[in-house]
mmCIF file of C-alpha atoms and ligand atoms in Angstrom:
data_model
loop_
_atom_site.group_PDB
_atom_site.id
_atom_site.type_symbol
_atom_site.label_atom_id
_atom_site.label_comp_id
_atom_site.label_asym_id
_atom_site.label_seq_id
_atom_site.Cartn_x
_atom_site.Cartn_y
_atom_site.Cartn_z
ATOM 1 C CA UNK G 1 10.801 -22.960 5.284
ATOM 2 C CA UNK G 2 12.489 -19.629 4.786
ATOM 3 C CA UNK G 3 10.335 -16.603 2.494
ATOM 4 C CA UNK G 4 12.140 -17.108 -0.863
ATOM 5 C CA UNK G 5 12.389 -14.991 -3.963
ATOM 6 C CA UNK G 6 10.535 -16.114 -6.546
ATOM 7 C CA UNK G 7 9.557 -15.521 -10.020
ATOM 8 C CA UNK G 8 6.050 -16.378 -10.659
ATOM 9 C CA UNK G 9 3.367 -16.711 -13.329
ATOM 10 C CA UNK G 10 1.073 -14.330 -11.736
ATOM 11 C CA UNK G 11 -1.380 -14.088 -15.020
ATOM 12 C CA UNK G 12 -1.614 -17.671 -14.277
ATOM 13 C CA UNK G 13 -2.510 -16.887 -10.548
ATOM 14 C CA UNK G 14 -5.075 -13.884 -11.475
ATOM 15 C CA UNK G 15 -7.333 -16.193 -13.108
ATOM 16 C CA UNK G 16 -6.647 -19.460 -12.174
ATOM 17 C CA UNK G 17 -7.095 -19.225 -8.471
ATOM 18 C CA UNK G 18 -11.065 -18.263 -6.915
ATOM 19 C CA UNK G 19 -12.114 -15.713 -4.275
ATOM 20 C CA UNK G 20 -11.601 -18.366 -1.693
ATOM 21 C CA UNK G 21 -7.793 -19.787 -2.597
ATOM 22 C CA UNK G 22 -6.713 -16.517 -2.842
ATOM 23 C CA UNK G 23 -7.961 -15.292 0.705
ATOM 24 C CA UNK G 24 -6.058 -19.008 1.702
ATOM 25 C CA UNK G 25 -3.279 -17.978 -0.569
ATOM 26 C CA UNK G 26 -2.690 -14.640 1.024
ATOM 27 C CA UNK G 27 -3.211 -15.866 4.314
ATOM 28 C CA UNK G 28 -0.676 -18.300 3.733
ATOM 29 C CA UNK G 29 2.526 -15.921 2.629
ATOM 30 C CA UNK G 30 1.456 -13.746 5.586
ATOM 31 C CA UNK G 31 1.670 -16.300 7.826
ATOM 32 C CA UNK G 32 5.145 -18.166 6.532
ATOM 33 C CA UNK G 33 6.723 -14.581 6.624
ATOM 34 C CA UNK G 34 5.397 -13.129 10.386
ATOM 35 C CA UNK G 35 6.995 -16.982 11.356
ATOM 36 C CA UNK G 36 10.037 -16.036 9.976
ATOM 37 C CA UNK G 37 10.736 -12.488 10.616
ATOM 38 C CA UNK G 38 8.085 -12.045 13.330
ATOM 39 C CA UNK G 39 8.548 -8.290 14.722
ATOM 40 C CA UNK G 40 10.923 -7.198 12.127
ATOM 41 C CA UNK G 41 7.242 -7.750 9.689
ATOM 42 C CA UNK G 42 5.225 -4.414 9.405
ATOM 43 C CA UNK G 43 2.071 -3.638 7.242
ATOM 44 C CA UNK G 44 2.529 -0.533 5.253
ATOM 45 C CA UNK G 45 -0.959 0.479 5.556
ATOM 46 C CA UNK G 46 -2.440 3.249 3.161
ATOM 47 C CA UNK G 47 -5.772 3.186 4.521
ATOM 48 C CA UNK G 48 -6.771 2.503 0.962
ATOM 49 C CA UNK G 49 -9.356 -0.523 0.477
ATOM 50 C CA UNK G 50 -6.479 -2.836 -0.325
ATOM 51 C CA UNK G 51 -4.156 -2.080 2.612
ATOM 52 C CA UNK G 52 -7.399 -2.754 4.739
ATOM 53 C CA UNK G 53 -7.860 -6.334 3.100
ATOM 54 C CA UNK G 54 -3.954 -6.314 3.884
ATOM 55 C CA UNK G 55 -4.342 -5.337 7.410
ATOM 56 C CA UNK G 56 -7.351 -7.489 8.293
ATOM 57 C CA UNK G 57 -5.544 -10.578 6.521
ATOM 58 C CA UNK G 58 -2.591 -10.017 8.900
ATOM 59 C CA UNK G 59 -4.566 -9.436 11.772
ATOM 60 C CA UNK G 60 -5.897 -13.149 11.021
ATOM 61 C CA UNK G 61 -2.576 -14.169 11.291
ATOM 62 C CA UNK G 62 -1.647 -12.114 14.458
ATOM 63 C CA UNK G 63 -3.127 -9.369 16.615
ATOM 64 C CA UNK G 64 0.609 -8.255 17.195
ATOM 65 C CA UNK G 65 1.576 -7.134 13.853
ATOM 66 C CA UNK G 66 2.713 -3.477 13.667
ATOM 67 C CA UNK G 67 1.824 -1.498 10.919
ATOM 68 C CA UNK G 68 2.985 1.898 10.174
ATOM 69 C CA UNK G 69 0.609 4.809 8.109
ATOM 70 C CA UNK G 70 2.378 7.644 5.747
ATOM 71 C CA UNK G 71 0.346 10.643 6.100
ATOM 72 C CA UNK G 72 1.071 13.964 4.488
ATOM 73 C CA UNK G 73 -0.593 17.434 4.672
ATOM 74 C CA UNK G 74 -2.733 17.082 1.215
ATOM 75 C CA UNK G 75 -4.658 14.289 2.620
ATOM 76 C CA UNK G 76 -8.263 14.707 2.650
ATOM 77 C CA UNK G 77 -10.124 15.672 5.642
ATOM 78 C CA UNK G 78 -11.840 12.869 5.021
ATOM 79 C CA UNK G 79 -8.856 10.277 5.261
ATOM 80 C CA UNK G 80 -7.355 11.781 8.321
ATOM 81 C CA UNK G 81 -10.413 11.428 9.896
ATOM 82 C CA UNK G 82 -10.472 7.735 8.726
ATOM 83 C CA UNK G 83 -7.068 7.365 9.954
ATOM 84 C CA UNK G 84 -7.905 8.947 13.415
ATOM 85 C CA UNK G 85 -10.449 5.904 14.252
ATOM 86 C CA UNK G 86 -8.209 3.491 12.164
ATOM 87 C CA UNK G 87 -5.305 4.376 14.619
ATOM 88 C CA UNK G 88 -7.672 4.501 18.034
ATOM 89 C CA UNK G 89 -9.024 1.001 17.238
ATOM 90 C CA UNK G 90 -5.206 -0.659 16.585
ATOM 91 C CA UNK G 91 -2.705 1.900 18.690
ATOM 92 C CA UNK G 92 0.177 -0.723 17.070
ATOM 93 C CA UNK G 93 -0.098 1.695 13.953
ATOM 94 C CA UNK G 94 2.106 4.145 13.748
ATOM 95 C CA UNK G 95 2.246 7.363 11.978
ATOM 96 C CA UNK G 96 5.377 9.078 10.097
ATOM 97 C CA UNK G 97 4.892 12.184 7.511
ATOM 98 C CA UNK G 98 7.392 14.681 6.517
ATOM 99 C CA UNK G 99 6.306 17.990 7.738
ATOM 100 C CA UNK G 100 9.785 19.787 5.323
ATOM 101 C CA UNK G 101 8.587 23.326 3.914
ATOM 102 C CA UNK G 102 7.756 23.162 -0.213
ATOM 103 C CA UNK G 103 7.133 24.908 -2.703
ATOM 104 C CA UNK G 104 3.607 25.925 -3.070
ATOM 105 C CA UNK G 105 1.565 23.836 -5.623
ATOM 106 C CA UNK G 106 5.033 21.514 -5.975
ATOM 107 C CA UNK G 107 2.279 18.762 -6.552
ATOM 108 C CA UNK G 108 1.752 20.630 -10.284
ATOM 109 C CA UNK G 109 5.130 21.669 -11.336
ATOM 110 C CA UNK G 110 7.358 18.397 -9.621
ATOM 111 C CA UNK G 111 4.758 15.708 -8.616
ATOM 112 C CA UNK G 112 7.543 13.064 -8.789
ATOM 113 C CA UNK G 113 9.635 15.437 -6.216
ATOM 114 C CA UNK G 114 6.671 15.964 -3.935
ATOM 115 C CA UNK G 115 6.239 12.441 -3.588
ATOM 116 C CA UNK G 116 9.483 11.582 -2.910
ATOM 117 C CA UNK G 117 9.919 13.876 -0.549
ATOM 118 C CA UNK G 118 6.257 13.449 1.713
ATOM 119 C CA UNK G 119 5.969 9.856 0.365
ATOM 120 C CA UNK G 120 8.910 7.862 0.206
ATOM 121 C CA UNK G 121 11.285 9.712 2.297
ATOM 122 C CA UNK G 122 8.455 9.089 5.498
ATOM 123 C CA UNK G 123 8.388 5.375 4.338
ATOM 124 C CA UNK G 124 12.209 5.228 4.184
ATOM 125 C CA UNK G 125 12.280 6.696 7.921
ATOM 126 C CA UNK G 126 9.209 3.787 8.876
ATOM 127 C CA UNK G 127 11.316 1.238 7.748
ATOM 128 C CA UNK G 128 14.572 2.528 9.463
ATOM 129 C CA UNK G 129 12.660 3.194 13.027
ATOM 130 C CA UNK G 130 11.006 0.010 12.802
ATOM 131 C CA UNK G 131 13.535 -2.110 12.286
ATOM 132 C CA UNK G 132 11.933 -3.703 9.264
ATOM 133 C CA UNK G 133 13.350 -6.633 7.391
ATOM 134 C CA UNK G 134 9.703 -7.506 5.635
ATOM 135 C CA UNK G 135 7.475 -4.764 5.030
ATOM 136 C CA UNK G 136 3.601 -5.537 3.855
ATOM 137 C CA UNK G 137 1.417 -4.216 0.772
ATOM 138 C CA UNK G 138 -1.840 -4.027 -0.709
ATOM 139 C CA UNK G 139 -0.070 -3.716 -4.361
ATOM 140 C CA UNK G 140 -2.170 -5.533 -6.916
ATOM 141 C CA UNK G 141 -1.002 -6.282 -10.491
ATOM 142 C CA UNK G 142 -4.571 -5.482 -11.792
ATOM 143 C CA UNK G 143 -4.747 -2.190 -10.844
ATOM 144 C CA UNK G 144 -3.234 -0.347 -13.674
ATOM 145 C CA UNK G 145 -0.031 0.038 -16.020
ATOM 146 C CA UNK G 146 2.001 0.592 -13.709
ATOM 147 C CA UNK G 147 1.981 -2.734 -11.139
ATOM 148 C CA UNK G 148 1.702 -5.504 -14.073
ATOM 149 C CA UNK G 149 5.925 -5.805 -13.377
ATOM 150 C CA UNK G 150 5.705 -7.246 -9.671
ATOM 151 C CA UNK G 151 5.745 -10.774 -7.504
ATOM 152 C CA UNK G 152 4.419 -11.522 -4.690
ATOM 153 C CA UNK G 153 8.041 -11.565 -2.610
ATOM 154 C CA UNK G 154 10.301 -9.506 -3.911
ATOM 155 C CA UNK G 155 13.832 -8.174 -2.462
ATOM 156 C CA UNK G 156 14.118 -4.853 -4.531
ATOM 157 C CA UNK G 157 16.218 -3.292 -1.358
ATOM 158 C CA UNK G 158 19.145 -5.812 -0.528
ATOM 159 C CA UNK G 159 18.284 -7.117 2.751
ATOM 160 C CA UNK G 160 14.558 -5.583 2.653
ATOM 161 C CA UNK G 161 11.953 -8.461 1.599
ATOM 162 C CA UNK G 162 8.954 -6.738 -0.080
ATOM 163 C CA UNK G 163 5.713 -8.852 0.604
ATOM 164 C CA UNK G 164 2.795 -8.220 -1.742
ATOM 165 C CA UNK G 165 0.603 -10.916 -0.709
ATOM 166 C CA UNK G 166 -2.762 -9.925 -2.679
ATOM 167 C CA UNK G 167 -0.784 -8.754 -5.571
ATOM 168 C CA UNK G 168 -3.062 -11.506 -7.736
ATOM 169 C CA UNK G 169 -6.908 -10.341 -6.478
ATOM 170 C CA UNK G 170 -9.239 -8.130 -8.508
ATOM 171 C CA UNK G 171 -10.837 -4.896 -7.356
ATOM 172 C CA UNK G 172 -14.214 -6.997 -7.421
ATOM 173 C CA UNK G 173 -12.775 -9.404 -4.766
ATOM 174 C CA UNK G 174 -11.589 -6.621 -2.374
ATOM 175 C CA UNK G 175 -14.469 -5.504 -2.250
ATOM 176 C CA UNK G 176 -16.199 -9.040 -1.760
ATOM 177 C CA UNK G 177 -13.421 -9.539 1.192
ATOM 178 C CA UNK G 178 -14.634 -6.326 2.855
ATOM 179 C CA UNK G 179 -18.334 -6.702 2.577
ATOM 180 C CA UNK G 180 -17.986 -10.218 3.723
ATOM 181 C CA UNK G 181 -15.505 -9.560 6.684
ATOM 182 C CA UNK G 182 -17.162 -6.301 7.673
ATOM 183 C CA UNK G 183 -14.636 -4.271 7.085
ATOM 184 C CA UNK G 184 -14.725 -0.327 7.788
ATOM 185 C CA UNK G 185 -13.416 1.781 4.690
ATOM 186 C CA UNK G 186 -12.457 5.635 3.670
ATOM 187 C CA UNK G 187 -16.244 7.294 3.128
ATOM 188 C CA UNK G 188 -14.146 8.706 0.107
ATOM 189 C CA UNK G 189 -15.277 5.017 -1.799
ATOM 190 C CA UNK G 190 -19.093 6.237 -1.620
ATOM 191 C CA UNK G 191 -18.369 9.425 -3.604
ATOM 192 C CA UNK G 192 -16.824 6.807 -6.447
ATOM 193 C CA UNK G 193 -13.278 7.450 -6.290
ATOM 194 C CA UNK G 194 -11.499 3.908 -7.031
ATOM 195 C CA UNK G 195 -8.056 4.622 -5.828
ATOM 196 C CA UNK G 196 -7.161 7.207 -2.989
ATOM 197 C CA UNK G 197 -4.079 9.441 -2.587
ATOM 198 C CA UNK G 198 -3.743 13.128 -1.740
ATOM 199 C CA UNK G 199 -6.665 15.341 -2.271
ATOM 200 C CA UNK G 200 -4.961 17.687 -5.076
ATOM 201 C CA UNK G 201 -3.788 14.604 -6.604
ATOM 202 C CA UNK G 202 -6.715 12.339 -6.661
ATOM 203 C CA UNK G 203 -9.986 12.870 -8.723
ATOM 204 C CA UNK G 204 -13.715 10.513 -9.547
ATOM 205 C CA UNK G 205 -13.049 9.202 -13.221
ATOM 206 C CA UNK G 206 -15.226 6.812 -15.457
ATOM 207 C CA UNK G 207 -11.938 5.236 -16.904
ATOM 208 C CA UNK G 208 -11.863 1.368 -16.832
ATOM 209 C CA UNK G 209 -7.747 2.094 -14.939
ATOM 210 C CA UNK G 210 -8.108 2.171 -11.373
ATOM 211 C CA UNK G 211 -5.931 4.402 -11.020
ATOM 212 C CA UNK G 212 -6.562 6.552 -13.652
ATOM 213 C CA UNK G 213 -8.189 9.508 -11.487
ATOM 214 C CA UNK G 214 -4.445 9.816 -9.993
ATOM 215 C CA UNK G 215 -2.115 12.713 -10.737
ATOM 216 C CA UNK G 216 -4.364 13.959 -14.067
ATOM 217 C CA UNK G 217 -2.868 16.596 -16.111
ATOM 218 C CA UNK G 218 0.573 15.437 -14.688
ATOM 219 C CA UNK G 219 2.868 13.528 -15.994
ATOM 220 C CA UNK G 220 2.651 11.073 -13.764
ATOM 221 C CA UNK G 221 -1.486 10.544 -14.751
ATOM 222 C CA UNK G 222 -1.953 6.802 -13.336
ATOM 223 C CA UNK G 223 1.814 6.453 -12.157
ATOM 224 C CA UNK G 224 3.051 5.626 -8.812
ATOM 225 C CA UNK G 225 4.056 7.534 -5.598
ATOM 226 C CA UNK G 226 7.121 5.944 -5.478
ATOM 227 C CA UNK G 227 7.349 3.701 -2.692
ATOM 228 C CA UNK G 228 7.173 0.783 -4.628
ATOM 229 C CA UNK G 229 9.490 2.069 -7.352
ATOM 230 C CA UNK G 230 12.367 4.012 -5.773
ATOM 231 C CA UNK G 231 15.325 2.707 -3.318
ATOM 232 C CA UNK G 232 14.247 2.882 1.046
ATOM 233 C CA UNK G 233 17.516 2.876 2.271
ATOM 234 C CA UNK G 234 17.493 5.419 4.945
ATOM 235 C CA UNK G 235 20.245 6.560 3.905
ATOM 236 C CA UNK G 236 19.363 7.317 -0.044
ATOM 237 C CA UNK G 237 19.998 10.553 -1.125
ATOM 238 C CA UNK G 238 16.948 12.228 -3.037
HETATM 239 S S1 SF4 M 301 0.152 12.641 -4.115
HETATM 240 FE FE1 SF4 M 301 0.300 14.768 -4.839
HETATM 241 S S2 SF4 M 301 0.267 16.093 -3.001
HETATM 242 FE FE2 SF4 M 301 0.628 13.946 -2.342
HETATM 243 S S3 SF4 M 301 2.823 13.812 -2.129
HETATM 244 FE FE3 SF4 M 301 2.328 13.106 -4.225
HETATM 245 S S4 SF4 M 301 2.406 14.921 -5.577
HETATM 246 FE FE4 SF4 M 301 2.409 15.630 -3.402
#
């Protein structure tokens, strides 16, 4: 049956569903979509803790799903490290960044314009260079403000099927999924940061948001990057 658009009562789904159907439930919309667009399905992987529930789930599903990473140069030692033995253990990663010259400290006085630029304009180029027709998240609508507004598929790109297939789990059951499947995570999680981005931009808070430590003092405290709000036609204009 082909991946359809759907509205959903995800609320519904957040509490209705356990630990268990929602592993089977994610499982499930992986699967359905990698048989219907096979190759032309990629994992957007942040090497946050979702995208490695994400990636596991799909590498239940298949060892030969690609993935791609978006890197830039505020990361924090610490995640490029991470992403050094994340992409010698599963070479079917691939890496994009945007290496453009800046502004210094553009991250303070246009946060919205640094992320486009080293954020979505990398994942706009991922998408075009690997053919994508379904790309992957670890979006969750629990995870602050700004992700109650989503479904798990989604077509916000004509022709571009957005899959967000734990968009339903709490933080508490990523972290159940990784303890229980072993997974390997960013060292970053043991210093109590909740929600990981670039080091300028991401700080240790006590606020119940998960995301809350992200982009403080900015105007775009607990906001997005972008790559789940803004167009990734290759050929957008920013
Ligand atoms: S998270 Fe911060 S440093 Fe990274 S691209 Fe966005 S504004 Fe720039």
């Amino acid at each position: 049956m082909p991946v359809q658009v759907a509205q959903v009562d995800v609320k519904t789904l957040v509490d209705g569903l356990n630990f268990a159907e929602k592993v089977d439930r994610s499982l499930g919309l992986i699967r359905e979509a990698y048989e219907e667009y096979g190759d032309r399905l990629v994992v957007a992987n942040s090497l946050g803790k979702d995208s490695c529930v994400v990636w596991d789930l799909a590498k239940r599903v298949s060892a030969n799903i690609r993935g791609f990473i978006i890197t830039t140069r505020f990361k924090p030692a610490e995640t490029k490290q991470f992403m050094r033995e994340t992409v010698a253990r599963y070479p079917e990663l691939q890496v994009f960044s945007n290496e453009v010259e800046i502004p210094d400290r553009l991250y303070e006085t246009e946060p919205d314009r640094c992320c486009d630029l080293l954020k979505v304009e990398p994942t706009r180029q991922a998408i075009a260079e690997m053919n994508v027709s379904c790309w992957v998240t670890g979006l969750r609508c629990t995870e602050g403000r700004t992700r109650t507004d989503f479904q798990e598929i989604e077509e916000r790109d004509p022709g571009l099927i957005k899959l967000n297939p734990i968009l339903i789990w709490y933080e508490r059951e990523i972290w159940q999924y990784l303890a229980l499947h072993q997974v390997p995570v960013n060292p970053l999680y043991a210093l109590g940061y909740r929600s990981l981005g670039c080091a300028p931009c991401t700080h240790i808070t006590s606020d119940p948001d998960e995301r809350a430590g992200r982009w403080i003092g900015t105007s775009k405290c607990g906001g997005e990057c972008g790559i789940h709000t803004r167009p990734l036609q290759a050929d957008y204009q920013i």
